[in-house]
XYZ file of C-alpha atoms in Angstrom:
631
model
C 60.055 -57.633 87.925
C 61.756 -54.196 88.432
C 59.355 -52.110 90.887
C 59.300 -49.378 87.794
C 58.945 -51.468 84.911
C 61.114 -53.277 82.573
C 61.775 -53.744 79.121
C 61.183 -57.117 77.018
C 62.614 -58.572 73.810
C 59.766 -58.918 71.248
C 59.622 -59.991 67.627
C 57.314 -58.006 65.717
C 57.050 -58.626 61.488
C 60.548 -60.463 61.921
C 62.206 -57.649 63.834
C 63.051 -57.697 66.871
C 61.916 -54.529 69.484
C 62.179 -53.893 72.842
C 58.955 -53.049 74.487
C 58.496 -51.524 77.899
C 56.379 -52.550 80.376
C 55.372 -50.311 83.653
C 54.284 -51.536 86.843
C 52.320 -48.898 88.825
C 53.665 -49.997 92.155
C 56.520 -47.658 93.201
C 60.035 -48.655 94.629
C 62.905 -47.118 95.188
C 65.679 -49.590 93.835
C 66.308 -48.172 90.320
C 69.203 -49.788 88.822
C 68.708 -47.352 85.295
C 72.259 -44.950 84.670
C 72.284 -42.386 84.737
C 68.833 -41.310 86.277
C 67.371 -38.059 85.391
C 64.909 -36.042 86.696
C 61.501 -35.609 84.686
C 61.658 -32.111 83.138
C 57.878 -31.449 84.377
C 59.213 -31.217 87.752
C 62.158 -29.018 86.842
C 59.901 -26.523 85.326
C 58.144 -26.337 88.057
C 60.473 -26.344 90.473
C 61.688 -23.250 88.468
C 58.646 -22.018 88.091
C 58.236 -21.799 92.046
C 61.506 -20.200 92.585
C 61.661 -16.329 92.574
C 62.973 -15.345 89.082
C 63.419 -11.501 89.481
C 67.016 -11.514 89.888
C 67.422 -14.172 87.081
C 65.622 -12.488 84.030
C 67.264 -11.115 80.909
C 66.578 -8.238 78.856
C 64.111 -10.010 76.581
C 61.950 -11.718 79.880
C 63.433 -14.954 79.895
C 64.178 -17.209 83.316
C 67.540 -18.409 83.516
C 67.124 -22.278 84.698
C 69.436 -23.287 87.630
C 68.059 -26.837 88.616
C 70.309 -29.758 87.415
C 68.885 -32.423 84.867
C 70.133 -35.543 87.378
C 68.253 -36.969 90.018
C 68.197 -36.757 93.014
C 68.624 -33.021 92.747
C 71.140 -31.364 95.201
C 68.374 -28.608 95.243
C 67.078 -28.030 98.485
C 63.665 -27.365 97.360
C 63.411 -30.332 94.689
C 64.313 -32.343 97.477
C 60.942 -30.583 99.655
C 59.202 -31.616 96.723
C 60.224 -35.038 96.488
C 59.194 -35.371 99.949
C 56.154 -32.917 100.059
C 52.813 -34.502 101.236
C 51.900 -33.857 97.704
C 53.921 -36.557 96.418
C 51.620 -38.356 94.860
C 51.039 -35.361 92.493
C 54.817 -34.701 90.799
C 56.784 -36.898 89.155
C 59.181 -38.775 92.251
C 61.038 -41.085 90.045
C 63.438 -40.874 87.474
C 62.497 -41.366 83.660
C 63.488 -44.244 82.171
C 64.524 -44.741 78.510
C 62.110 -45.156 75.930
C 63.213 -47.426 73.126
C 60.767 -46.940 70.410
C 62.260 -49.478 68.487
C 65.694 -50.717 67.097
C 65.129 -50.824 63.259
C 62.792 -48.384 62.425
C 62.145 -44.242 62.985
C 59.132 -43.707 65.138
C 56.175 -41.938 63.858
C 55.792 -38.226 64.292
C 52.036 -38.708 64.799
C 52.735 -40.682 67.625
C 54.834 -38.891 69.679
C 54.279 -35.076 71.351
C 57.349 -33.995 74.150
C 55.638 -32.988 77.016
C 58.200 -30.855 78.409
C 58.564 -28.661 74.659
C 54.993 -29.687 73.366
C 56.337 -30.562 70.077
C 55.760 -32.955 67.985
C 59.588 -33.059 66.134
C 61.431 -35.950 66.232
C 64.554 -36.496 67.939
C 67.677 -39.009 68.613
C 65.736 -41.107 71.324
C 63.095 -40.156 74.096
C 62.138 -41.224 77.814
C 58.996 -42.060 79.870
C 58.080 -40.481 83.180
C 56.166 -43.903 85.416
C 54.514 -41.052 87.407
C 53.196 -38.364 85.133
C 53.216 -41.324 82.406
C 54.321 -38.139 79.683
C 56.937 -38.737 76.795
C 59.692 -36.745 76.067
C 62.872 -35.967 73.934
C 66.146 -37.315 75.316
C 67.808 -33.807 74.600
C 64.541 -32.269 76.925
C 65.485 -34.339 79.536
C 69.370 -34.760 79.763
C 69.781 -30.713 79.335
C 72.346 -29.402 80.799
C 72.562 -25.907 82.447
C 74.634 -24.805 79.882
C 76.220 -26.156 76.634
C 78.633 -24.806 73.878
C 77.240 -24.759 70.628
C 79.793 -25.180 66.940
C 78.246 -22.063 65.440
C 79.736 -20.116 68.675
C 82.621 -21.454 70.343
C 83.170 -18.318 71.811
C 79.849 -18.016 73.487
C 77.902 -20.649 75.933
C 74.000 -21.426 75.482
C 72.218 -21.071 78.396
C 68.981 -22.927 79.732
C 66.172 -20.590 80.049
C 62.916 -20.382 80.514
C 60.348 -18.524 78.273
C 57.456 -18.045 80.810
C 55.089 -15.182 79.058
C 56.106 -15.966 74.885
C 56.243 -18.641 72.616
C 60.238 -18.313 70.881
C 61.446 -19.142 67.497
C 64.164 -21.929 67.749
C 66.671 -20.235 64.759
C 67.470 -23.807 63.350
C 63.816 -25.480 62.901
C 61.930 -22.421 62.783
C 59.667 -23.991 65.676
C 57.419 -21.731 67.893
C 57.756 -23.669 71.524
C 58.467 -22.956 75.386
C 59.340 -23.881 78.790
C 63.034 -25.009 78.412
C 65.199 -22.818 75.638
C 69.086 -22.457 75.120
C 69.316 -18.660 74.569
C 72.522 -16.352 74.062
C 72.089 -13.094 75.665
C 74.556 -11.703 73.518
C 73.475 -12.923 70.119
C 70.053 -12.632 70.686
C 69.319 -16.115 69.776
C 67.552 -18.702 70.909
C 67.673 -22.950 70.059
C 65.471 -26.368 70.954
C 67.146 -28.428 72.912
C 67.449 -31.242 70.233
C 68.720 -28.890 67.809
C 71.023 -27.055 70.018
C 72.158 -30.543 71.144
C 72.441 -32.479 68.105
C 75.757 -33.888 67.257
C 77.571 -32.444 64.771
C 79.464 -34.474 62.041
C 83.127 -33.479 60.927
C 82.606 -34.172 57.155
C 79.765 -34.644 54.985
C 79.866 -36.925 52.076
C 77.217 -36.121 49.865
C 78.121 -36.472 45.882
C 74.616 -35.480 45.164
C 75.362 -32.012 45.945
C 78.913 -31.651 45.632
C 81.380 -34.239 44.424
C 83.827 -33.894 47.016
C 83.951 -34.007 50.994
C 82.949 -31.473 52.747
C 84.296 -30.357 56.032
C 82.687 -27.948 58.757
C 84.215 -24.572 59.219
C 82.591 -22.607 62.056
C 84.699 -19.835 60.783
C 83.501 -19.391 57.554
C 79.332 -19.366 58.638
C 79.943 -14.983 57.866
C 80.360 -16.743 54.060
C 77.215 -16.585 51.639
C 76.303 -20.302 51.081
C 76.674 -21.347 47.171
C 73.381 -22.895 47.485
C 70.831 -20.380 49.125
C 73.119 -17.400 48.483
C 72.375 -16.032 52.453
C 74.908 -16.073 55.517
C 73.092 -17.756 58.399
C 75.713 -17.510 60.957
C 73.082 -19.813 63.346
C 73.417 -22.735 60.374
C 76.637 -25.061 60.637
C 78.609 -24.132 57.392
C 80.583 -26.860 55.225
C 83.254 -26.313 52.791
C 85.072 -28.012 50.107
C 88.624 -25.824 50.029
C 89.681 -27.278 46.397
C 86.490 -25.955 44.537
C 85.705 -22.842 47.135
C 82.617 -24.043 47.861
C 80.990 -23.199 51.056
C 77.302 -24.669 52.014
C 74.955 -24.846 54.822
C 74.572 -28.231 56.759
C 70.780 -27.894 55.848
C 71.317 -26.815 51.728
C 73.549 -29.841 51.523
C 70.350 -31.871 51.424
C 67.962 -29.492 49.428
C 65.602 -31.521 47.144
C 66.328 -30.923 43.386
C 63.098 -31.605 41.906
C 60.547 -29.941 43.444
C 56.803 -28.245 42.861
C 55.547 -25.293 44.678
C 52.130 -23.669 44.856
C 53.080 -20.011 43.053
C 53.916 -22.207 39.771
C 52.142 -24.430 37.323
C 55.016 -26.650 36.182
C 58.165 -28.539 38.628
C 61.103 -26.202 39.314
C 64.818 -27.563 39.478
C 67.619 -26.783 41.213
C 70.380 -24.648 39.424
C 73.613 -23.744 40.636
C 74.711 -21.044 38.267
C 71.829 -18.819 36.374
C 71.743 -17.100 33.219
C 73.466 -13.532 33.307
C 70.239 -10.999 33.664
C 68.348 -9.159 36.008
C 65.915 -11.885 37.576
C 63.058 -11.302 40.171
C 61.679 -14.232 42.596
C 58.801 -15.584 42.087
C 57.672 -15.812 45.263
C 59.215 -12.993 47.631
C 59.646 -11.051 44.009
C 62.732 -9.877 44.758
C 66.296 -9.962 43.309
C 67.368 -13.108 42.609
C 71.623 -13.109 42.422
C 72.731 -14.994 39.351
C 76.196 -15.890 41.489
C 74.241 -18.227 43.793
C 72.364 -21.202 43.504
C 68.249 -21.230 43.049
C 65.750 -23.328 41.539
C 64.292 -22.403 37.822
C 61.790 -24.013 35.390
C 62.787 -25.377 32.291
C 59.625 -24.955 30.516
C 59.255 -20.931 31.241
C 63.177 -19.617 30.560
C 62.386 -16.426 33.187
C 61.303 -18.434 36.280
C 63.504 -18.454 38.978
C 63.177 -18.884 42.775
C 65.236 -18.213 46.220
C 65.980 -21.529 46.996
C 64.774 -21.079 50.481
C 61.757 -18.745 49.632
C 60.683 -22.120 46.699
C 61.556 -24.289 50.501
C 59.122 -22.510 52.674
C 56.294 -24.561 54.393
C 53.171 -22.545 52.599
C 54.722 -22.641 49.484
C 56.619 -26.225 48.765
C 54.248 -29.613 49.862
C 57.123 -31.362 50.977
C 58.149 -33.687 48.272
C 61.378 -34.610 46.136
C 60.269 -35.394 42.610
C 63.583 -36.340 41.703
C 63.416 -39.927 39.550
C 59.412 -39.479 40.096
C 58.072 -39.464 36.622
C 55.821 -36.270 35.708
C 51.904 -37.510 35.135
C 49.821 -35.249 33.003
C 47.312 -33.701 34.706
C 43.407 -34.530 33.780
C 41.335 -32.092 33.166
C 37.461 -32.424 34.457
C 35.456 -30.397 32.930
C 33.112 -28.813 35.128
C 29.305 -29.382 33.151
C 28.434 -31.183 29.973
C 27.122 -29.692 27.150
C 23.951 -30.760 25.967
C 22.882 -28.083 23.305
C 24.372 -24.673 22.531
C 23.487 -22.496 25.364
C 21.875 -25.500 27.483
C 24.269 -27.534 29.808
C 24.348 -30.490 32.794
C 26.730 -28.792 35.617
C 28.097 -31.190 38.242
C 26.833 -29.679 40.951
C 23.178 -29.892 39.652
C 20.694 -32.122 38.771
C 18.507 -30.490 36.136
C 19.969 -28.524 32.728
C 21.135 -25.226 33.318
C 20.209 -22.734 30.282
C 22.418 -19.962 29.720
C 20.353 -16.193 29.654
C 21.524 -12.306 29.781
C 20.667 -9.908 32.488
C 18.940 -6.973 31.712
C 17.115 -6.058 35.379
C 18.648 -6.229 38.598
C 16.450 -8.582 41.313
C 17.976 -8.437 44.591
C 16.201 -12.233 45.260
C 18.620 -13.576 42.316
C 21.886 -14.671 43.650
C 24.747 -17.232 42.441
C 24.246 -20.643 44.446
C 28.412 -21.188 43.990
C 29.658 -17.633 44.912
C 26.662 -16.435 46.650
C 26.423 -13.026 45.271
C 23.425 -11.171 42.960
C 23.460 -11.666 39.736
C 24.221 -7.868 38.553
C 24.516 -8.335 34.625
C 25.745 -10.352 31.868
C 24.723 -13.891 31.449
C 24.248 -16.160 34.141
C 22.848 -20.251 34.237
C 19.266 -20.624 35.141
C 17.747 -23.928 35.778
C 15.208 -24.770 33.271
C 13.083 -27.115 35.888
C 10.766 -25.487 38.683
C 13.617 -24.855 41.363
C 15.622 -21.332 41.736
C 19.130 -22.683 40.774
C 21.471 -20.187 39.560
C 24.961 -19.993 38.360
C 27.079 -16.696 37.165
C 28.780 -17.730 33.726
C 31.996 -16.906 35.483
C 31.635 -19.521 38.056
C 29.868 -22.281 35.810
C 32.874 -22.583 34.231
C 35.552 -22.472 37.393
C 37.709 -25.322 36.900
C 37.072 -28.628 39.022
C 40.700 -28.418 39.326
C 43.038 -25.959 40.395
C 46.561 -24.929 41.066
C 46.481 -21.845 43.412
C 49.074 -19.702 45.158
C 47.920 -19.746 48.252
C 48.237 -23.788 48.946
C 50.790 -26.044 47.545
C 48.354 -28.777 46.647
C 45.946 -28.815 44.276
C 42.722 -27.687 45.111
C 38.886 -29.694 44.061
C 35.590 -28.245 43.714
C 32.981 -29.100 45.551
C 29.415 -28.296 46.538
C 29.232 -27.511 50.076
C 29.706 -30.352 51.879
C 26.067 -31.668 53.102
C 26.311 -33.496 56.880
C 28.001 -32.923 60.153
C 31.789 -32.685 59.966
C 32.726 -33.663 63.222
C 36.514 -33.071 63.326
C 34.780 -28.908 63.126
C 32.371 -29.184 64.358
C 30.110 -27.847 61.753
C 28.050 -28.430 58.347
C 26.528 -27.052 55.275
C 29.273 -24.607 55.605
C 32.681 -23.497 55.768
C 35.462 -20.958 56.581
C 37.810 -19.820 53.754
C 41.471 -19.656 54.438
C 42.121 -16.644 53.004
C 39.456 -14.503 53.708
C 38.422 -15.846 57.209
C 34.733 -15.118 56.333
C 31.693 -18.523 56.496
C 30.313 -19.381 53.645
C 27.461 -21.680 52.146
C 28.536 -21.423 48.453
C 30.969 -23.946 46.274
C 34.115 -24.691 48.129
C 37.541 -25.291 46.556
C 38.940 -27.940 48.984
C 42.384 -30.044 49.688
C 42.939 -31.745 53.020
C 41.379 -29.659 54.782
C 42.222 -26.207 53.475
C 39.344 -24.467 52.084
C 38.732 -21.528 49.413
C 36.048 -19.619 48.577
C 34.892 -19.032 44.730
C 35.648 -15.283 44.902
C 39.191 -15.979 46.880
C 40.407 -18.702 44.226
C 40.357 -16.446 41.452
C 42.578 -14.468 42.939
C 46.134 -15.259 41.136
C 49.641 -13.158 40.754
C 50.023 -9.825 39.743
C 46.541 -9.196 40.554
C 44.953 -6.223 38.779
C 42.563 -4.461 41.619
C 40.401 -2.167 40.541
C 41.250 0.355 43.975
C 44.723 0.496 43.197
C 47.065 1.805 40.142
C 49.725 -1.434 40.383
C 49.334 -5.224 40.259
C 49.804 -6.415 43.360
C 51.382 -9.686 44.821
C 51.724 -12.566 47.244
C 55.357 -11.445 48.301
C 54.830 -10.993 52.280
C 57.059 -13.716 54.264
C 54.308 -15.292 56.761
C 55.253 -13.285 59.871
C 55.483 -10.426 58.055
C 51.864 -11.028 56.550
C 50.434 -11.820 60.092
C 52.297 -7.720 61.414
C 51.366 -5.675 58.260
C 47.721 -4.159 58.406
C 45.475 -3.881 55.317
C 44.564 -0.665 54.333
C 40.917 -0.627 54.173
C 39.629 -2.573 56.870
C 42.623 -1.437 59.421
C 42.835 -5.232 60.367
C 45.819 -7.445 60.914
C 44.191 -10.842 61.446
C 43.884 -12.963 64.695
C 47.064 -14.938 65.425
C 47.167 -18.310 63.078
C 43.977 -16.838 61.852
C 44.646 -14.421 60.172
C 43.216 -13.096 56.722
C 46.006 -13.062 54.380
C 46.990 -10.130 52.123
C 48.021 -8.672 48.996
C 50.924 -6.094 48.637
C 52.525 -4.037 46.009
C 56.021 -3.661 44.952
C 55.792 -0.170 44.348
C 54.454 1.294 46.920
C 53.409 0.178 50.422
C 50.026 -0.408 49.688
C 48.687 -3.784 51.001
C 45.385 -5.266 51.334
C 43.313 -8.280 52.780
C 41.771 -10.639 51.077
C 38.565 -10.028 52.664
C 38.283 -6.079 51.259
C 40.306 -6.846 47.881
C 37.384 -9.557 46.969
C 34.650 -7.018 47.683
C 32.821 -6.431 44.192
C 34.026 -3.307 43.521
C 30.760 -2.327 41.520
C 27.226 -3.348 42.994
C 24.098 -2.570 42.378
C 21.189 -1.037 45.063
C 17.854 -1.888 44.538
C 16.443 1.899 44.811
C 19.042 2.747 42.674
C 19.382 2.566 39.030
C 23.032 2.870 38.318
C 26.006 0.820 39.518
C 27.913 1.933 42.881
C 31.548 1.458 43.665
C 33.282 0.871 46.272
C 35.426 3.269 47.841
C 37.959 3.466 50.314
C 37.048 5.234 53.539
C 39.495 7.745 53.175
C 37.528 9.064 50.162
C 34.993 10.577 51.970
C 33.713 13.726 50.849
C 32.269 15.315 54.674
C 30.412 14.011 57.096
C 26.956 14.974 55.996
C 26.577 11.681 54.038
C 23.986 9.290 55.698
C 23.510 5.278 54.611
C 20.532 5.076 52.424
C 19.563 1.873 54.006
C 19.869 2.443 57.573
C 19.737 6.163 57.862
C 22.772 6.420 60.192
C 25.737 8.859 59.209
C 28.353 7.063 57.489
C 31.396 8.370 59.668
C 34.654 8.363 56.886
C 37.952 7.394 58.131
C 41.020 5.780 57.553
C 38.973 2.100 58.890
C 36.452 0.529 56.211
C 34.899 1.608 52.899
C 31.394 1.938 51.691
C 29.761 2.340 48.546
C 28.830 5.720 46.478
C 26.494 6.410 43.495
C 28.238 9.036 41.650
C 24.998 9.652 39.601
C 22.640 9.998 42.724
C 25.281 10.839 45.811
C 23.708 7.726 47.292
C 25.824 5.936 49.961
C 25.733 3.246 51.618
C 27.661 0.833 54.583
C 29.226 -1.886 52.887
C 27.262 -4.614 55.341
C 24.016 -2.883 54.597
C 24.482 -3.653 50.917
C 25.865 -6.898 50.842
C 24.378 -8.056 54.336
C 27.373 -8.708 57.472
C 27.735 -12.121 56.154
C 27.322 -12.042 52.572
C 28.427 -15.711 51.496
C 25.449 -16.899 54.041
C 22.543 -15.047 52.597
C 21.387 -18.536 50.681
C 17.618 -18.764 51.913
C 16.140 -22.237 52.677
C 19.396 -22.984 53.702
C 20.423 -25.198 57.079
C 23.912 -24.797 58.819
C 24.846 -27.257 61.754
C 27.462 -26.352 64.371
C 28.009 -27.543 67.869
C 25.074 -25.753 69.353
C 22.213 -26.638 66.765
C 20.717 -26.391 63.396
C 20.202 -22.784 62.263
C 17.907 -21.701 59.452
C 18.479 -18.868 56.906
C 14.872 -18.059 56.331
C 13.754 -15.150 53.620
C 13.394 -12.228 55.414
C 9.593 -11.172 53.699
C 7.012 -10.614 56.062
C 5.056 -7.503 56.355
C 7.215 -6.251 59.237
C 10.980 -6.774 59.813
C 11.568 -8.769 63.038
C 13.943 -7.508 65.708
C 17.169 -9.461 65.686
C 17.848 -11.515 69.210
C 21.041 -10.163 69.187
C 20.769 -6.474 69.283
C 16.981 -5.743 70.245
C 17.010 -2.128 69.049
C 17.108 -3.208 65.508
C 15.039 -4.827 62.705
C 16.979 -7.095 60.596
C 17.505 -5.351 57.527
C 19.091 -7.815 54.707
C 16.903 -10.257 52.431
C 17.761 -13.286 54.724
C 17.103 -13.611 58.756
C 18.539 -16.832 60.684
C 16.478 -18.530 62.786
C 17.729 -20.591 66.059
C 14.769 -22.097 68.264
C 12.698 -18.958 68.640
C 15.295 -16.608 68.350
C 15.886 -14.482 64.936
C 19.420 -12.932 64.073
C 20.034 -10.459 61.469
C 23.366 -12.384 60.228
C 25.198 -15.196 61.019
C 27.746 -13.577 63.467
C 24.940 -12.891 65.341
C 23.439 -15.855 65.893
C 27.105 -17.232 67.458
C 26.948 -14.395 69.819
């Protein structure tokens, strides 16, 4: 046996593989060419060189240690012969043949040296570290030329401080990069590395070959209508047709989340002024772009209807269309009197006419204001706005491109987060106890999934949309709360297209009129900005309420009563649900009514009584909210 390990000729389901199999002793007869070094010990070889002569405008390392081993390096060679041997990786990798008739499975496989997932041509093994990686990852050279710029060489950098955007795959990722200085671009190594072909045959596209022309990628592509010079550009010179490598292969049947029924791709549009309907901007009737043919105005960028929070992925093309069921969300017993799904008992419809602060919706988790509203007709408190007894089981929403179920609050430990009895909506980032619109994983709020395009707010004069690109959405800052969200966590927003206004999803689902117990009429909720002086005070906890640019609060305009927005809706006002039990990793914690004869000091803040209708209760400890309690 070969002191490294060898590979052996297996059948598997009729098909024959070719399995490795290490050996942990070590040797130094490898017969494997060419041998390469594994890229953990080039990055940190690099890593332990001095790199303050080598960096570039933009921070990045420039690599000088050679893919092959052994290494004419000086210093890789101290390594390889360090007393720490035993720690790096002092072999060469060895090729890893997944298999010979089948792709591999993305799940399966993460490169260690790029930490992504994305598959490439083929991949190696490292018998010391025992890590996977991309053949491109490994083999990269020190510097390649890439079609898209003949006249300029890719270098092999390092990103040490910043995750980079490869501009083919749109993949965040770091360590080893191929980077132009002088284009300001940066590429994978599989991408920047993949072969490219001569000509394309593809009749479902275009009828004829099509040939690459590095010299026409300053061309807008027939299909998306955008030059990407970083894109390899095709061309068929008989028809004058010029398309990127990655358009060529655009599905034609597709659905996305901002529309009910499938869109298809069009090459040539009617002659009008159209708008996108997901960016909402122009949409030129000279270039290709998909369309519905069930709503004659509905057209879509072709690579805005292609984005990864909009489109789930699939080709409907030759998939027949399936009518969607609807599920109605109760059963109707009598007029006025119905069976909802999420409830055992009937549910009788009644109106409104005094506000109690101790009724609230068990699905939205807000007071019941006015109107009509479900009350159970058995013994327990079970309460349901109109609005949300009859929210769909079912929905289509903009924000997710799969349809979305509703559900009760799931009751148990989910382990995968660590939590139960609860959840965190998507779009608003805030915990909640309530009714949860769900799909693999991705979870709405009641108040959040009514939310649809052009939405009228109240605040502001013009509908406003979904039309922020994701990294835009993750820079812009709403302008109530002042708040631009938390990296992958962040709350997403609203904006107009006639102004700059924009807004989060957390302060645009804020009732904008709620009642005060002490208070007779209806307040609404104003920006901070509105503010008449600083004399105003918070009727609840007797503090100033300091106006400025950050926040909002509510105002009487009957009474000049004010008041914080938390101290009227409580910090965490989809929690307040009393008798209620969440689970996360530390332990359960109650949400107790907060009724005794004198309020209790919350744990987390001493020099304060808990002030809202709910307290919750870890081990001995009391919290005013939720947020405390994880404090």
């Amino acid at each position: 046996m070969n002191p490294v390990g060898e590979f052996r000729e297996e059948e598997i389901d009729g098909k024959t593989f070719f399995l490795y199999n290490s050996s942990t002793s070590s040797g130094e007869d490898i017969p494997l060419q060419p041998l390469f070094l594994c890229p953990l010990l080039r990055v940190k070889t690099h890593s332990q060189k001095d790199p303050e002569a080598n960096y570039d405008d933009q921070g990045f390392v420039l690599f000088d240690i050679s893919p092959h081993f052994p290494s004419a390096d000086p210093q890789v060679h101290y390594m390889l012969d360090s007393h720490n041997r035993g720690l790096i990786c002092k072999l060469p990798v060895l090729p890893l043949f997944w298999c010979n008739n089948k792709e591999p499975n993305g799940a399966d496989f993460c490169c260690s040296a790029c930490k992504i997932t994305n598959l490439g041509t083929a991949y190696y093994f490292c018998t010391t570290c025992r890590k996977k990686f991309h053949k491109e990852c490994v083999e990269s050279p020190l510097e390649i030329k890439h079609p898209s710029y003949p006249f300029q060489s890719l270098q092999l950098y390092s990103s040490p401080f910043a995750l980079v955007n490869c501009i083919c795959c749109d993949i965040s990722f770091q360590d080893m990069i191929y980077h132009s200085s002088t284009y300001k671009l940066s590429m994978h190594p599989v991408c920047a590395m993949k072969p490219v072909p001569s000509f394309i045959d593809h009749t479902k596209r275009h009828p004829h070959p099509l040939t690459f022309s590095p010299s026409k990628a300053f061309l807008p592509c027939n299909v998306c209508g955008l030059i990407k010079e970083s894109i390899l550009t095709y061309v068929c010179v008989p028809c004058d047709f010029v398309v990127h490598q990655d358009c060529i292969y655009f599905p034609h049947i597709i659905k996305i989340s901002r529309h009910h029924h499938r869109i298809i791709f069009t090459s040539s549009l009617p002659s009008a002024k159209w708008s996108c309907g997901v960016c909402r901007g122009e949409v030129d009737n000279h270039y290709g772009a998909y369309s519905c043919n069930k709503c004659g105005d509905y057209f879509v960028h072709t690579r805005c209807a292609l984005r990864k929070d909009v489109w789930n992925g699939e080709d409907l093309e030759g998939i027949p269309e399936e009518p969607e069921m609807d599920v109605e969300p109760y059963e109707t017993i009598t007029d006025a009197i119905i069976l909802h799904f999420s409830h055992d008992h009937h549910l009788k419809l009644e109106i409104n006419r005094v506000y109690d602060e101790n009724k609230f919706c068990q699905a939205c988790i807000l007071p019941i204001y006015e109107g009509t509203y479900y009350s159970c007709m058995d013994t327990c408190d079970f309460i349901l706005h109109e609005a949300c007894a009859n929210a769909p089981r079912k929905k289509h929403h903009p924000l997710h491109p799969h349809p979305l179920t509703l559900k009760v609050v799931s009751i148990g430990y989910d382990h995968y987060r660590r939590r139960g009895n609860y959840f965190e909506c998507r779009a608003c980032r805030r915990q909640s106890c309530g009714f949860v619109y769900d799909s693999l994983g991705f979870s709405l709020d009641l108040r959040c999934a009514s939310v649809f395009e052009p939405f009228e707010y109240q605040g502001h004069e013009n509908p406003l949309f979904l039309a922020l690109e994701p990294d835009e959405e993750k820079a812009v800052i709403c302008q109530i709360c002042q708040e631009d969200g938390d990296g992958n966590n962040y709350i997403r927003k609203l904006n107009c297209m006639e102004c700059k206004y924009i807004i989060c999803f957390r302060c645009a689902t804020l009732p904008y009129k709620a009642k005060y117990k002490h208070d007779k009429h209806f307040l609404t909720f104003r920006e901070g900005k509105e503010g008449s002086d600083q004399l105003d005070w918070c009727e609840v906890c007797e503090k100033k309420l300091v106006y400025s640019r950050k926040g909002g609060f509510y105002a009487c305009d009957d009474c000049c009563a004010t008041l914080h927005v938390n101290r009227l809706l409580g910090r965490d006002e989809y929690m307040l649900k009393p008798g209620h039990t969440v689970m996360n990793y530390r332990s359960n914690i109650h949400i107790l009514p907060n009724n005794t004869m004198t309020r209790p000091f919350c744990h987390g803040h001493k020099e304060d009584r808990c002030p809202h209708k709910v307290v919750f209760k870890w081990h001995d400890m009391t919290f005013c909210s939720y947020s405390c309690s994880m404090h």
